């Protein structure tokens, strides 16, 4: 079975156990950006993977979600930011670069700017790094948002914090999905879920080891990894499922994503 891995610091706690304590047989782990995993899971090149929440809306007919796991934050998270030469209120008509690394954050930013600030900037694709050479503002996500800055960044907005202020909801940035045609791998899927649970328990019981391995894997991260992991939510609670459906409802209202009537959950 082919299993995706978001090659970012935020996903590492799920994979610590299988990477460093007990490898799983019968799986090939494929590390990549969220957008690359989204495409591979949609096409069937992967059987199971964490993916952008927005990607689930576009491929829900082929996917089921693991009911226990997600990547989320309640408010400030530091790894999904808008950097800007101007205050956010002055961005209408300006050029905003969008990192194509993840779909969820792109849709999130468009909702915030359009619905809550009444802005209509010009969007353009951009590289994932925090520089402002050719744009007025830029979405930066993941590890790139937590590296040392190479130039002054006049304004920095944390999208998780903005979303909480405007809606009162947390953000579910990624969900864990299984293709419906991957049922022949049910035993391996169960083993992966068990490994995820053991990993998250290690982060609670043995945080130093998990954080140290994360630091070794991602040496360019300038942010405090221990603090960062306290900002993330890994359990897909009912509150977070409700928050995700609210995000989908606004995205559908603005014609940014297809409607998601309900979350189809994996079970056996």
mmCIF file of N, CA and C in Angstrom, residues 162-238:
data_model
loop_
_atom_site.group_PDB
_atom_site.id
_atom_site.type_symbol
_atom_site.label_atom_id
_atom_site.label_comp_id
_atom_site.label_asym_id
_atom_site.label_seq_id
_atom_site.Cartn_x
_atom_site.Cartn_y
_atom_site.Cartn_z
ATOM 1 N N UNK A 162 -6.569 35.075 12.267
ATOM 2 C CA UNK A 162 -7.583 35.896 11.592
ATOM 3 C C UNK A 162 -8.905 35.150 11.466
ATOM 4 N N UNK A 163 -8.815 33.863 11.085
ATOM 5 C CA UNK A 163 -10.024 33.044 10.910
ATOM 6 C C UNK A 163 -10.786 32.927 12.221
ATOM 7 N N UNK A 164 -10.069 32.695 13.304
ATOM 8 C CA UNK A 164 -10.733 32.588 14.612
ATOM 9 C C UNK A 164 -11.402 33.909 14.989
ATOM 10 N N UNK A 165 -10.713 35.018 14.734
ATOM 11 C CA UNK A 165 -11.291 36.327 15.053
ATOM 12 C C UNK A 165 -12.556 36.594 14.250
ATOM 13 N N UNK A 166 -12.560 36.228 12.976
ATOM 14 C CA UNK A 166 -13.673 36.564 12.086
ATOM 15 C C UNK A 166 -14.837 35.587 12.196
ATOM 16 N N UNK A 167 -14.547 34.300 12.501
ATOM 17 C CA UNK A 167 -15.615 33.287 12.461
ATOM 18 C C UNK A 167 -15.879 32.641 13.815
ATOM 19 N N UNK A 168 -14.904 32.686 14.714
ATOM 20 C CA UNK A 168 -15.041 31.976 15.976
ATOM 21 C C UNK A 168 -14.704 30.499 15.868
ATOM 22 N N UNK A 169 -14.233 30.068 14.686
ATOM 23 C CA UNK A 169 -13.939 28.652 14.467
ATOM 24 C C UNK A 169 -12.434 28.381 14.342
ATOM 25 N N UNK A 170 -12.011 27.171 14.732
ATOM 26 C CA UNK A 170 -10.654 26.721 14.410
ATOM 27 C C UNK A 170 -10.547 26.435 12.906
ATOM 28 N N UNK A 171 -9.338 26.160 12.451
ATOM 29 C CA UNK A 171 -9.108 25.755 11.058
ATOM 30 C C UNK A 171 -8.617 24.307 11.033
ATOM 31 N N UNK A 172 -9.237 23.491 10.197
ATOM 32 C CA UNK A 172 -8.733 22.136 9.947
ATOM 33 C C UNK A 172 -7.981 22.202 8.621
ATOM 34 N N UNK A 173 -6.657 22.230 8.705
ATOM 35 C CA UNK A 173 -5.846 22.408 7.509
ATOM 36 C C UNK A 173 -5.733 21.122 6.691
ATOM 37 N N UNK A 174 -5.692 19.986 7.362
ATOM 38 C CA UNK A 174 -5.537 18.714 6.634
ATOM 39 C C UNK A 174 -6.352 17.626 7.311
ATOM 40 N N UNK A 175 -6.825 16.713 6.490
ATOM 41 C CA UNK A 175 -7.537 15.526 6.969
ATOM 42 C C UNK A 175 -6.787 14.298 6.480
ATOM 43 N N UNK A 176 -7.126 13.162 7.041
ATOM 44 C CA UNK A 176 -6.476 11.907 6.654
ATOM 45 C C UNK A 176 -7.502 11.066 5.906
ATOM 46 N N UNK A 177 -7.191 10.740 4.661
ATOM 47 C CA UNK A 177 -8.180 10.108 3.794
ATOM 48 C C UNK A 177 -7.687 8.766 3.266
ATOM 49 N N UNK A 178 -8.662 7.915 2.993
ATOM 50 C CA UNK A 178 -8.416 6.593 2.407
ATOM 51 C C UNK A 178 -9.277 6.493 1.151
ATOM 52 N N UNK A 179 -8.712 5.972 0.090
ATOM 53 C CA UNK A 179 -9.530 5.766 -1.110
ATOM 54 C C UNK A 179 -10.540 4.635 -0.863
ATOM 55 N N UNK A 180 -11.748 4.816 -1.383
ATOM 56 C CA UNK A 180 -12.780 3.800 -1.190
ATOM 57 C C UNK A 180 -12.404 2.487 -1.864
ATOM 58 N N UNK A 181 -11.572 2.548 -2.912
ATOM 59 C CA UNK A 181 -11.177 1.315 -3.597
ATOM 60 C C UNK A 181 -9.935 0.670 -2.964
ATOM 61 N N UNK A 182 -9.562 1.121 -1.757
ATOM 62 C CA UNK A 182 -8.382 0.549 -1.076
ATOM 63 C C UNK A 182 -8.789 -0.405 0.045
ATOM 64 N N UNK A 183 -9.998 -0.932 -0.005
ATOM 65 C CA UNK A 183 -10.479 -1.777 1.096
ATOM 66 C C UNK A 183 -9.660 -3.057 1.244
ATOM 67 N N UNK A 184 -8.988 -3.496 0.173
ATOM 68 C CA UNK A 184 -8.166 -4.716 0.291
ATOM 69 C C UNK A 184 -6.987 -4.502 1.236
ATOM 70 N N UNK A 185 -6.714 -3.250 1.555
ATOM 71 C CA UNK A 185 -5.616 -2.949 2.472
ATOM 72 C C UNK A 185 -6.113 -2.667 3.896
ATOM 73 N N UNK A 186 -7.287 -3.144 4.230
ATOM 74 C CA UNK A 186 -7.909 -2.773 5.519
ATOM 75 C C UNK A 186 -7.000 -3.103 6.709
ATOM 76 N N UNK A 187 -6.332 -4.249 6.684
ATOM 77 C CA UNK A 187 -5.459 -4.599 7.819
ATOM 78 C C UNK A 187 -4.277 -3.627 7.934
ATOM 79 N N UNK A 188 -3.741 -3.237 6.785
ATOM 80 C CA UNK A 188 -2.612 -2.295 6.813
ATOM 81 C C UNK A 188 -3.089 -0.908 7.250
ATOM 82 N N UNK A 189 -4.263 -0.525 6.799
ATOM 83 C CA UNK A 189 -4.828 0.768 7.233
ATOM 84 C C UNK A 189 -4.977 0.783 8.751
ATOM 85 N N UNK A 190 -5.468 -0.326 9.306
ATOM 86 C CA UNK A 190 -5.586 -0.419 10.769
ATOM 87 C C UNK A 190 -4.220 -0.290 11.439
ATOM 88 N N UNK A 191 -3.211 -0.909 10.845
ATOM 89 C CA UNK A 191 -1.859 -0.846 11.422
ATOM 90 C C UNK A 191 -1.313 0.588 11.375
ATOM 91 N N UNK A 192 -1.580 1.286 10.288
ATOM 92 C CA UNK A 192 -1.135 2.686 10.190
ATOM 93 C C UNK A 192 -1.826 3.530 11.255
ATOM 94 N N UNK A 193 -3.138 3.325 11.422
ATOM 95 C CA UNK A 193 -3.869 4.102 12.450
ATOM 96 C C UNK A 193 -3.312 3.815 13.845
ATOM 97 N N UNK A 194 -3.002 2.539 14.106
ATOM 98 C CA UNK A 194 -2.421 2.187 15.409
ATOM 99 C C UNK A 194 -1.071 2.864 15.597
ATOM 100 N N UNK A 195 -0.283 2.928 14.512
ATOM 101 C CA UNK A 195 1.024 3.591 14.586
ATOM 102 C C UNK A 195 0.859 5.092 14.829
ATOM 103 N N UNK A 196 -0.136 5.702 14.172
ATOM 104 C CA UNK A 196 -0.408 7.127 14.429
ATOM 105 C C UNK A 196 -0.713 7.344 15.921
ATOM 106 N N UNK A 197 -1.555 6.469 16.484
ATOM 107 C CA UNK A 197 -1.915 6.636 17.915
ATOM 108 C C UNK A 197 -0.675 6.531 18.793
ATOM 109 N N UNK A 198 0.170 5.547 18.505
ATOM 110 C CA UNK A 198 1.387 5.367 19.305
ATOM 111 C C UNK A 198 2.293 6.597 19.178
ATOM 112 N N UNK A 199 2.366 7.133 17.975
ATOM 113 C CA UNK A 199 3.191 8.327 17.754
ATOM 114 C C UNK A 199 2.703 9.504 18.578
ATOM 115 N N UNK A 200 1.400 9.756 18.523
ATOM 116 C CA UNK A 200 0.857 10.900 19.262
ATOM 117 C C UNK A 200 1.004 10.703 20.760
ATOM 118 N N UNK A 201 0.932 9.451 21.219
ATOM 119 C CA UNK A 201 1.188 9.174 22.629
ATOM 120 C C UNK A 201 2.645 9.464 22.992
ATOM 121 N N UNK A 202 3.553 9.156 22.060
ATOM 122 C CA UNK A 202 4.971 9.454 22.303
ATOM 123 C C UNK A 202 5.188 10.961 22.459
ATOM 124 N N UNK A 203 4.459 11.752 21.671
ATOM 125 C CA UNK A 203 4.599 13.210 21.782
ATOM 126 C C UNK A 203 4.167 13.694 23.161
ATOM 127 N N UNK A 204 3.221 12.979 23.770
ATOM 128 C CA UNK A 204 2.770 13.352 25.122
ATOM 129 C C UNK A 204 3.741 12.830 26.184
ATOM 130 N N UNK A 205 4.134 11.556 26.033
ATOM 131 C CA UNK A 205 4.941 10.905 27.080
ATOM 132 C C UNK A 205 6.420 11.235 26.947
ATOM 133 N N UNK A 206 6.878 11.398 25.723
ATOM 134 C CA UNK A 206 8.304 11.500 25.443
ATOM 135 C C UNK A 206 8.591 12.652 24.483
ATOM 136 N N UNK A 207 8.140 13.848 24.783
ATOM 137 C CA UNK A 207 8.219 14.917 23.778
ATOM 138 C C UNK A 207 9.648 15.224 23.339
ATOM 139 N N UNK A 208 10.623 15.087 24.247
ATOM 140 C CA UNK A 208 11.997 15.455 23.879
ATOM 141 C C UNK A 208 12.475 14.637 22.680
ATOM 142 N N UNK A 209 12.222 13.319 22.694
ATOM 143 C CA UNK A 209 12.700 12.466 21.601
ATOM 144 C C UNK A 209 12.022 12.824 20.286
ATOM 145 N N UNK A 210 10.711 13.039 20.339
ATOM 146 C CA UNK A 210 9.979 13.376 19.111
ATOM 147 C C UNK A 210 10.479 14.709 18.558
ATOM 148 N N UNK A 211 10.635 15.693 19.430
ATOM 149 C CA UNK A 211 11.064 17.030 18.994
ATOM 150 C C UNK A 211 12.490 16.997 18.459
ATOM 151 N N UNK A 212 13.358 16.221 19.109
ATOM 152 C CA UNK A 212 14.740 16.135 18.650
ATOM 153 C C UNK A 212 14.823 15.492 17.258
ATOM 154 N N UNK A 213 14.052 14.421 17.037
ATOM 155 C CA UNK A 213 14.040 13.795 15.707
ATOM 156 C C UNK A 213 13.466 14.756 14.660
ATOM 157 N N UNK A 214 12.447 15.523 15.061
ATOM 158 C CA UNK A 214 11.869 16.502 14.139
ATOM 159 C C UNK A 214 12.901 17.565 13.780
ATOM 160 N N UNK A 215 13.669 18.010 14.785
ATOM 161 C CA UNK A 215 14.695 19.030 14.544
ATOM 162 C C UNK A 215 15.776 18.496 13.601
ATOM 163 N N UNK A 216 16.138 17.232 13.779
ATOM 164 C CA UNK A 216 17.147 16.636 12.890
ATOM 165 C C UNK A 216 16.618 16.507 11.461
ATOM 166 N N UNK A 217 15.338 16.200 11.329
ATOM 167 C CA UNK A 217 14.756 16.006 9.997
ATOM 168 C C UNK A 217 14.574 17.340 9.267
ATOM 169 N N UNK A 218 14.279 18.405 10.055
ATOM 170 C CA UNK A 218 14.011 19.719 9.448
ATOM 171 C C UNK A 218 14.932 20.770 10.084
ATOM 172 N N UNK A 219 16.230 20.739 9.770
ATOM 173 C CA UNK A 219 17.204 21.620 10.455
ATOM 174 C C UNK A 219 17.051 23.094 10.107
ATOM 175 N N UNK A 220 16.313 23.441 9.055
ATOM 176 C CA UNK A 220 16.183 24.856 8.670
ATOM 177 C C UNK A 220 15.072 25.573 9.433
ATOM 178 N N UNK A 221 14.303 24.845 10.234
ATOM 179 C CA UNK A 221 13.215 25.472 10.993
ATOM 180 C C UNK A 221 13.803 26.381 12.070
ATOM 181 N N UNK A 222 13.380 27.656 12.070
ATOM 182 C CA UNK A 222 13.890 28.609 13.051
ATOM 183 C C UNK A 222 12.962 28.737 14.251
ATOM 184 N N UNK A 223 11.758 28.239 14.117
ATOM 185 C CA UNK A 223 10.743 28.414 15.153
ATOM 186 C C UNK A 223 10.944 27.381 16.269
ATOM 187 N N UNK A 224 10.399 27.676 17.457
ATOM 188 C CA UNK A 224 10.466 26.758 18.596
ATOM 189 C C UNK A 224 9.535 25.560 18.336
ATOM 190 N N UNK A 225 10.125 24.418 18.043
ATOM 191 C CA UNK A 225 9.320 23.253 17.646
ATOM 192 C C UNK A 225 8.426 22.784 18.791
ATOM 193 N N UNK A 226 8.958 22.786 20.001
ATOM 194 C CA UNK A 226 8.155 22.339 21.149
ATOM 195 C C UNK A 226 6.911 23.205 21.300
ATOM 196 N N UNK A 227 7.076 24.508 21.164
ATOM 197 C CA UNK A 227 5.917 25.407 21.270
ATOM 198 C C UNK A 227 4.971 25.204 20.089
ATOM 199 N N UNK A 228 5.541 25.026 18.913
ATOM 200 C CA UNK A 228 4.707 24.824 17.719
ATOM 201 C C UNK A 228 3.786 23.622 17.891
ATOM 202 N N UNK A 229 4.313 22.536 18.437
ATOM 203 C CA UNK A 229 3.489 21.334 18.600
ATOM 204 C C UNK A 229 2.377 21.530 19.628
ATOM 205 N N UNK A 230 2.545 22.492 20.529
ATOM 206 C CA UNK A 230 1.450 22.769 21.470
ATOM 207 C C UNK A 230 0.317 23.545 20.803
ATOM 208 N N UNK A 231 0.611 24.195 19.665
ATOM 209 C CA UNK A 231 -0.416 24.974 18.967
ATOM 210 C C UNK A 231 -1.288 24.104 18.070
ATOM 211 N N UNK A 232 -0.767 22.940 17.681
ATOM 212 C CA UNK A 232 -1.483 22.074 16.743
ATOM 213 C C UNK A 232 -2.448 21.149 17.470
ATOM 214 N N UNK A 233 -3.527 20.813 16.785
ATOM 215 C CA UNK A 233 -4.497 19.834 17.274
ATOM 216 C C UNK A 233 -4.480 18.651 16.311
ATOM 217 N N UNK A 234 -4.312 17.466 16.863
ATOM 218 C CA UNK A 234 -4.188 16.271 16.025
ATOM 219 C C UNK A 234 -5.420 15.366 16.082
ATOM 220 N N UNK A 235 -6.285 15.599 17.073
ATOM 221 C CA UNK A 235 -7.478 14.752 17.229
ATOM 222 C C UNK A 235 -8.656 15.395 16.497
ATOM 223 N N UNK A 236 -9.298 14.632 15.639
ATOM 224 C CA UNK A 236 -10.415 15.145 14.822
ATOM 225 C C UNK A 236 -11.699 15.088 15.665
ATOM 226 N N UNK A 237 -11.840 16.044 16.542
ATOM 227 C CA UNK A 237 -12.974 16.070 17.471
ATOM 228 C C UNK A 237 -14.255 16.494 16.748
ATOM 229 N N UNK A 238 -15.367 16.314 17.417
ATOM 230 C CA UNK A 238 -16.638 16.766 16.829
ATOM 231 C C UNK A 238 -16.628 18.273 16.591
#
